[in-house]
PDB file of N, CA and C in Angstrom:
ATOM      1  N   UNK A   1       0.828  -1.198   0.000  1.00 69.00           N
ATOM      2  CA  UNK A   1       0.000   0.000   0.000  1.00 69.00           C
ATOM      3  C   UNK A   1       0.866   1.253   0.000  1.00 69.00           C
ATOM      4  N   UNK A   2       2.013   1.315   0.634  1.00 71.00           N
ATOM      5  CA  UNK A   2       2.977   2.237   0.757  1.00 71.00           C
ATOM      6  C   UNK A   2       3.662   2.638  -0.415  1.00 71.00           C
ATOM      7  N   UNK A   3       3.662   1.405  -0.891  1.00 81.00           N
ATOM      8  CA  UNK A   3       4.474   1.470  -2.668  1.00 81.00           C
ATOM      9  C   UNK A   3       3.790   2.163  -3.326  1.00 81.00           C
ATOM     10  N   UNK A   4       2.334   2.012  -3.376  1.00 81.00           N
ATOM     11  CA  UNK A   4       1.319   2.270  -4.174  1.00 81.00           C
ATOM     12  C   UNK A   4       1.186   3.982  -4.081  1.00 81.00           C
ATOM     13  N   UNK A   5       1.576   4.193  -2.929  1.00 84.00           N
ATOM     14  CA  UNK A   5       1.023   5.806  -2.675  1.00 84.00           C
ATOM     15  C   UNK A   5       1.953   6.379  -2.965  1.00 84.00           C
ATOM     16  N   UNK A   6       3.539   5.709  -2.762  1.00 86.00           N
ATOM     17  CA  UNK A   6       4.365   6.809  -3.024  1.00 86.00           C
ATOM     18  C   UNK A   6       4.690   7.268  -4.670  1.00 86.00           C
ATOM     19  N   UNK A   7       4.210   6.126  -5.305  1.00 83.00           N
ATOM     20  CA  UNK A   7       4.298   5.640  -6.486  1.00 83.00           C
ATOM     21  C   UNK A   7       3.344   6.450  -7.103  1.00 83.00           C
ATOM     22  N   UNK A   8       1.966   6.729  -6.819  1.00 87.00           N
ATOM     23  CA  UNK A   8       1.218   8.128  -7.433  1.00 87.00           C
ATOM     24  C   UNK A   8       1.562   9.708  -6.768  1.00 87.00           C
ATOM     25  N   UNK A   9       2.500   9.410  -5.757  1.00 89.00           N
ATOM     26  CA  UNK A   9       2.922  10.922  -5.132  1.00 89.00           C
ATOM     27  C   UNK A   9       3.755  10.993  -6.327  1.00 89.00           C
ATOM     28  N   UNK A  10       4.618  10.674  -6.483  1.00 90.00           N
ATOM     29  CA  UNK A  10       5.761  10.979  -7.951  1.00 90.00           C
ATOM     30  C   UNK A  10       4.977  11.263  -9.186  1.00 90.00           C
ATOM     31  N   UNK A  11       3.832  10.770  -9.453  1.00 89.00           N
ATOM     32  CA  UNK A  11       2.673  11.331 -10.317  1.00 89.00           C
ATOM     33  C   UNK A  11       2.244  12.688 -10.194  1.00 89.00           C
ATOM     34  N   UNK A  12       2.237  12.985  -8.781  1.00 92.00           N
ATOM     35  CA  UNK A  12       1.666  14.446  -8.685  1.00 92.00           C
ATOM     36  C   UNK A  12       2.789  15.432  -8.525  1.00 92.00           C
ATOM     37  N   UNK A  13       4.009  14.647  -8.300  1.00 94.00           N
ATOM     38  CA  UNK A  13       5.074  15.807  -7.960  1.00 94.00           C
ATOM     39  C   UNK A  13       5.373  15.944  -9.964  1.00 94.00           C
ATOM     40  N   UNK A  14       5.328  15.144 -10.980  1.00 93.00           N
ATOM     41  CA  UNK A  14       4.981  15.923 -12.266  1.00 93.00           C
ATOM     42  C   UNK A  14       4.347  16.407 -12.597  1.00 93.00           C
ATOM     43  N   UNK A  15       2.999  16.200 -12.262  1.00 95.00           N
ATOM     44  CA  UNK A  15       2.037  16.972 -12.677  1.00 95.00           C
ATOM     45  C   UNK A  15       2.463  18.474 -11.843  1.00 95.00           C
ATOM     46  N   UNK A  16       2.573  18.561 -10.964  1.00 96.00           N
ATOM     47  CA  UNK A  16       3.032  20.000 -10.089  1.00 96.00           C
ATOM     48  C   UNK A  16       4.165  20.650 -10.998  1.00 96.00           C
ATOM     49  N   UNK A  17       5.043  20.060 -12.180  1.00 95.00           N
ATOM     50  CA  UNK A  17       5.868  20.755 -12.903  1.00 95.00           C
ATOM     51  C   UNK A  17       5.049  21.464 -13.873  1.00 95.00           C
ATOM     52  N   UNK A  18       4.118  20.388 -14.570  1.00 96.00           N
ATOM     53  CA  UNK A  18       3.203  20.976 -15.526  1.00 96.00           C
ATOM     54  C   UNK A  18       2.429  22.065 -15.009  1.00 96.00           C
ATOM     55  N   UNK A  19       1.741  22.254 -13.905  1.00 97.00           N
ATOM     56  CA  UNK A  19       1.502  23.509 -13.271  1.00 97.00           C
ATOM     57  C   UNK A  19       2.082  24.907 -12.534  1.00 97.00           C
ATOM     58  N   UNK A  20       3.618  24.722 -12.964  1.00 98.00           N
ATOM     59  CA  UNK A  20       4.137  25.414 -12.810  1.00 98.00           C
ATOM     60  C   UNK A  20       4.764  25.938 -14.136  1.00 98.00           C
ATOM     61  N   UNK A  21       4.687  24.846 -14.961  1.00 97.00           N
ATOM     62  CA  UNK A  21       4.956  25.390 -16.492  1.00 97.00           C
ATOM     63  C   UNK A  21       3.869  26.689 -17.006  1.00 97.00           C
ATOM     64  N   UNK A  22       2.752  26.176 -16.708  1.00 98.00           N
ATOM     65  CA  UNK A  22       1.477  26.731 -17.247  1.00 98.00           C
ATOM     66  C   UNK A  22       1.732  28.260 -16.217  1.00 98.00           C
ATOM     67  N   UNK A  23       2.234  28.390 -15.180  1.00 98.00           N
ATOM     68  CA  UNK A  23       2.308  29.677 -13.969  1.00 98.00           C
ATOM     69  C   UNK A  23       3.491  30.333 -15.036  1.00 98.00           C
ATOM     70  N   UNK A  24       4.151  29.814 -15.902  1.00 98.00           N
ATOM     71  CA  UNK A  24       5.013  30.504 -16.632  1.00 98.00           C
ATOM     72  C   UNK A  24       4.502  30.782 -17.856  1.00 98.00           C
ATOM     73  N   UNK A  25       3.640  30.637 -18.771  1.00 98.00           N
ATOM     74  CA  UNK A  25       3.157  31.068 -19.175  1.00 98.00           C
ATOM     75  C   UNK A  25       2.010  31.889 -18.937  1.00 98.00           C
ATOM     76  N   UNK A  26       1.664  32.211 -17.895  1.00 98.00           N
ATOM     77  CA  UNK A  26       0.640  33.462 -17.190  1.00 98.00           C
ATOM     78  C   UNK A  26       1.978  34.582 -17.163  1.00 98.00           C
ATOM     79  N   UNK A  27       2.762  34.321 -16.568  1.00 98.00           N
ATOM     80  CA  UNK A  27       3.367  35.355 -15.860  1.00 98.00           C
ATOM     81  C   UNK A  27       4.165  36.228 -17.306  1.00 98.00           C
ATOM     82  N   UNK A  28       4.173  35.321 -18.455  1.00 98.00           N
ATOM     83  CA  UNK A  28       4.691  35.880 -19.888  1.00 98.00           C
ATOM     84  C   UNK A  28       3.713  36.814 -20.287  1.00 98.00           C
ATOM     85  N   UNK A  29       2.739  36.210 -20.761  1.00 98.00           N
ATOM     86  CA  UNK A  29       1.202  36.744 -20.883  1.00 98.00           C
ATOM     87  C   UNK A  29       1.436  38.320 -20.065  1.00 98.00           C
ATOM     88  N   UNK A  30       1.743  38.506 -18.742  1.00 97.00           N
ATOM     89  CA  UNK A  30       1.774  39.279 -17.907  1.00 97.00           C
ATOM     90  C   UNK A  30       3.281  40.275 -18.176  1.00 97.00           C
ATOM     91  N   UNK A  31       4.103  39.855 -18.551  1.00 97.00           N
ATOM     92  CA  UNK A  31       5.085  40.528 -18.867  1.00 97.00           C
ATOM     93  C   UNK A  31       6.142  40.633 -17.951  1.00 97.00           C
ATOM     94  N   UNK A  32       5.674  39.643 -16.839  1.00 97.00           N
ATOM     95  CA  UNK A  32       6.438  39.505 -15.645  1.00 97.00           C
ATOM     96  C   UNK A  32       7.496  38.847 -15.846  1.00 97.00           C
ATOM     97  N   UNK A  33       8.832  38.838 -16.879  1.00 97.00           N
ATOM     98  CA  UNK A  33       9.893  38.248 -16.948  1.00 97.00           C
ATOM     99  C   UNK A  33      10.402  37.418 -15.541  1.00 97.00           C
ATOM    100  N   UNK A  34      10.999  38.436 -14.530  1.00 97.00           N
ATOM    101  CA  UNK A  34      11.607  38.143 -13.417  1.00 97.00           C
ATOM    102  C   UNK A  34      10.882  36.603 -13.245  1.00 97.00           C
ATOM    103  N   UNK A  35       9.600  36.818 -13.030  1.00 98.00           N
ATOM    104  CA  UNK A  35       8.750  35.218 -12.300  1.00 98.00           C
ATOM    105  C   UNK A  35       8.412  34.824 -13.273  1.00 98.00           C
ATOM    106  N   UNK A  36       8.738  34.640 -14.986  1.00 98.00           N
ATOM    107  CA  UNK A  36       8.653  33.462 -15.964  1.00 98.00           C
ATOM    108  C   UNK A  36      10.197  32.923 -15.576  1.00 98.00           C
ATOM    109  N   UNK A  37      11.133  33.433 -14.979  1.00 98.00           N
ATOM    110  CA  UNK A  37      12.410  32.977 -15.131  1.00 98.00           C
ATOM    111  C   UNK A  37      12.439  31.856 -13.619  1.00 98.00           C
ATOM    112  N   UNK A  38      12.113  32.298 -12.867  1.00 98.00           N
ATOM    113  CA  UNK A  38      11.383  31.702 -11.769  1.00 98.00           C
ATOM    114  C   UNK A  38      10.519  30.096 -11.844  1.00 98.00           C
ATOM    115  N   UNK A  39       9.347  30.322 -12.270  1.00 98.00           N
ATOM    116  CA  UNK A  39       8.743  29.452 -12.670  1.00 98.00           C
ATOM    117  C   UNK A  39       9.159  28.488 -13.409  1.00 98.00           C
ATOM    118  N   UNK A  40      10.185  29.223 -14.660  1.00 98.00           N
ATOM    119  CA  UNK A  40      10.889  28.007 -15.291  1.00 98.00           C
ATOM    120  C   UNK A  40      11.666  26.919 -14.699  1.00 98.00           C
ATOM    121  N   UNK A  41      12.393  28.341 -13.860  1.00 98.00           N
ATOM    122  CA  UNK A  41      13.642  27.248 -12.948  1.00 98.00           C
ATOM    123  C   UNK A  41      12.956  26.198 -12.143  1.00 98.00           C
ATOM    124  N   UNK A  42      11.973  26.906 -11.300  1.00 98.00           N
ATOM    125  CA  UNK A  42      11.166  25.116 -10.571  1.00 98.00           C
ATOM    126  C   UNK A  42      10.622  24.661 -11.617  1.00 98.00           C
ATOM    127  N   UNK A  43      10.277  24.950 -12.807  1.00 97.00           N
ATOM    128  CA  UNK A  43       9.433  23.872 -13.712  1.00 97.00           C
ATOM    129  C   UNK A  43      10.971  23.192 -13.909  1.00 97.00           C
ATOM    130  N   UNK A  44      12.373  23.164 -14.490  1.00 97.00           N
ATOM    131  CA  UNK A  44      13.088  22.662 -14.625  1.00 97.00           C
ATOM    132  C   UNK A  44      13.519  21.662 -13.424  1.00 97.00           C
ATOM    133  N   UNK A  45      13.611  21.690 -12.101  1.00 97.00           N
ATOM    134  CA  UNK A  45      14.103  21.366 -11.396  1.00 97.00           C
ATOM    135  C   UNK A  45      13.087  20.509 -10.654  1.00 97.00           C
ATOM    136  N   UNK A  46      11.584  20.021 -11.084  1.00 96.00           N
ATOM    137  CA  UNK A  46      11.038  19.291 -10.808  1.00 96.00           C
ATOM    138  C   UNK A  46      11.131  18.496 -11.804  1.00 96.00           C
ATOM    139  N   UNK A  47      11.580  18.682 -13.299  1.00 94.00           N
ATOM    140  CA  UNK A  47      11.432  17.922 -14.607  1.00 94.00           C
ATOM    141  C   UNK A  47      12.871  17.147 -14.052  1.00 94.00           C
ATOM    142  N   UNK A  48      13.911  17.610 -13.756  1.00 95.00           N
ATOM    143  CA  UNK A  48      15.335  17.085 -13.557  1.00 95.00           C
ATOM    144  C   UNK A  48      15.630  15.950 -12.324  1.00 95.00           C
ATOM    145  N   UNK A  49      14.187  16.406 -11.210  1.00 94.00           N
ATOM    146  CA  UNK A  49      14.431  14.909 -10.527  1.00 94.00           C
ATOM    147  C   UNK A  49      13.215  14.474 -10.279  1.00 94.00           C
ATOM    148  N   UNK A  50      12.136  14.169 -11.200  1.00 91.00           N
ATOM    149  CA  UNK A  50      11.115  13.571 -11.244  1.00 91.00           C
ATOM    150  C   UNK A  50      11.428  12.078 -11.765  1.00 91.00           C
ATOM    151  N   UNK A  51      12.389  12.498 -12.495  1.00 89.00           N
ATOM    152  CA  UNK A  51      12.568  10.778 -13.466  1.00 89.00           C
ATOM    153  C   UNK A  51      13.087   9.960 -12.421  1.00 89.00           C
ATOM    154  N   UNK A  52      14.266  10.041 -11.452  1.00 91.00           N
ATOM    155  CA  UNK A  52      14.851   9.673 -10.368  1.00 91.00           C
ATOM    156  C   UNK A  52      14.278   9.510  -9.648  1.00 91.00           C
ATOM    157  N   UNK A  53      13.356  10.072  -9.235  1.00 90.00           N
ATOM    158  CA  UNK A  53      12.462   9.602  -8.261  1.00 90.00           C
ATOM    159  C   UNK A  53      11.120   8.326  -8.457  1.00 90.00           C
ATOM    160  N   UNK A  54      10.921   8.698  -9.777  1.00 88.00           N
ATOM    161  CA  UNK A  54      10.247   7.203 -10.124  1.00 88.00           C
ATOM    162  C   UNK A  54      10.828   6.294  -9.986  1.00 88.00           C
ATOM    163  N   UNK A  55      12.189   6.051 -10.672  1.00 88.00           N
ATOM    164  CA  UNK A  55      12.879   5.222 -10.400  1.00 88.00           C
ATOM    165  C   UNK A  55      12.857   4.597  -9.484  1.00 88.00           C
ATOM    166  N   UNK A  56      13.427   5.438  -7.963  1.00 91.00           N
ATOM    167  CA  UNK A  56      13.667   5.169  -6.668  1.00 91.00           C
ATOM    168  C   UNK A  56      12.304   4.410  -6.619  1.00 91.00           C
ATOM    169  N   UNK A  57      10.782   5.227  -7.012  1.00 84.00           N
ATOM    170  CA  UNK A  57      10.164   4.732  -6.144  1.00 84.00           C
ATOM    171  C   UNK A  57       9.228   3.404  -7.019  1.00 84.00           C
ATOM    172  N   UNK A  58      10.034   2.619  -7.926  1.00 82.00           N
ATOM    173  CA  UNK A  58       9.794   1.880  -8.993  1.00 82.00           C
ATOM    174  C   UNK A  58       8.145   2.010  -9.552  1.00 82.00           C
ATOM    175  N   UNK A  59       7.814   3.132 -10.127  1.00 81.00           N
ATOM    176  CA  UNK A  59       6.539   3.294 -10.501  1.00 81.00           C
ATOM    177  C   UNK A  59       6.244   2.360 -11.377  1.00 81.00           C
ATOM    178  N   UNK A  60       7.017   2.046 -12.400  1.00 78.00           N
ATOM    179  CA  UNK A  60       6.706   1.618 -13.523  1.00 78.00           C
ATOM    180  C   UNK A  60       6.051  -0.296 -13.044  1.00 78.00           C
ATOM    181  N   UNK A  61       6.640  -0.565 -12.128  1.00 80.00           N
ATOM    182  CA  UNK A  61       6.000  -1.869 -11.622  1.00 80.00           C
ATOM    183  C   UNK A  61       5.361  -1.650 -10.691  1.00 80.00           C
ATOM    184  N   UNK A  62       5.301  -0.969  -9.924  1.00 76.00           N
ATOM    185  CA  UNK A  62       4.122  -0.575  -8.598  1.00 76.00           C
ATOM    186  C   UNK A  62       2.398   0.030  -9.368  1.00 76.00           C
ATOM    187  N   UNK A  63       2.701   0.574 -10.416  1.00 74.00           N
ATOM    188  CA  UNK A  63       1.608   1.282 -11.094  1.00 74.00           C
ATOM    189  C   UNK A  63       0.559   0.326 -11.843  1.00 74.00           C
ATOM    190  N   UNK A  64       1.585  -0.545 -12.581  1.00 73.00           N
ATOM    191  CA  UNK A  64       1.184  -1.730 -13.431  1.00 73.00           C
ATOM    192  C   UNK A  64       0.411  -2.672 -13.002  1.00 73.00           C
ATOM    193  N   UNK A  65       0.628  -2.912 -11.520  1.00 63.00           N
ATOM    194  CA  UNK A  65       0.354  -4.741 -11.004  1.00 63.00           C
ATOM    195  C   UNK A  65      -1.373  -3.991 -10.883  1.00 63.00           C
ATOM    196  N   UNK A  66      -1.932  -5.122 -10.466  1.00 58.00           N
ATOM    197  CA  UNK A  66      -3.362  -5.267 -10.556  1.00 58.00           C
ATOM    198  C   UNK A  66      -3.595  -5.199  -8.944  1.00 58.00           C
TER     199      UNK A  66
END
């Protein structure tokens, strides 16, 4: 059960990049350089250890089983 949860937490900690991607495109829209540069950097730095962390937390077989 533990596997299972941590295994869709790493689901939401990407999806939380994609919503911070999208906070960078508001803040463009807005003209707010400073916080598109911002936003990028955590959109980057959740994209850079999201994969690692699946890994760790073996999604790809915890997600799968029935």
């Amino acid at each position: 059960m533990y596997n299972r949860f941590l295994a869709y937490a790493v689901h939401l900690f990407t999806i939380l990049g994609v919503y911070v991607s999208f906070l960078a495109i508001e803040a463009a829209v807005e003209k707010n350089i400073s916080l598109v540069f911002l936003y990028l950097a955590i959109a980057l730095f959740i994209d850079g250890i999201d994969g690692s962390l699946a890994r760790w937390a073996d999604v790809k077989n915890v997600c799968t089983q029935n």
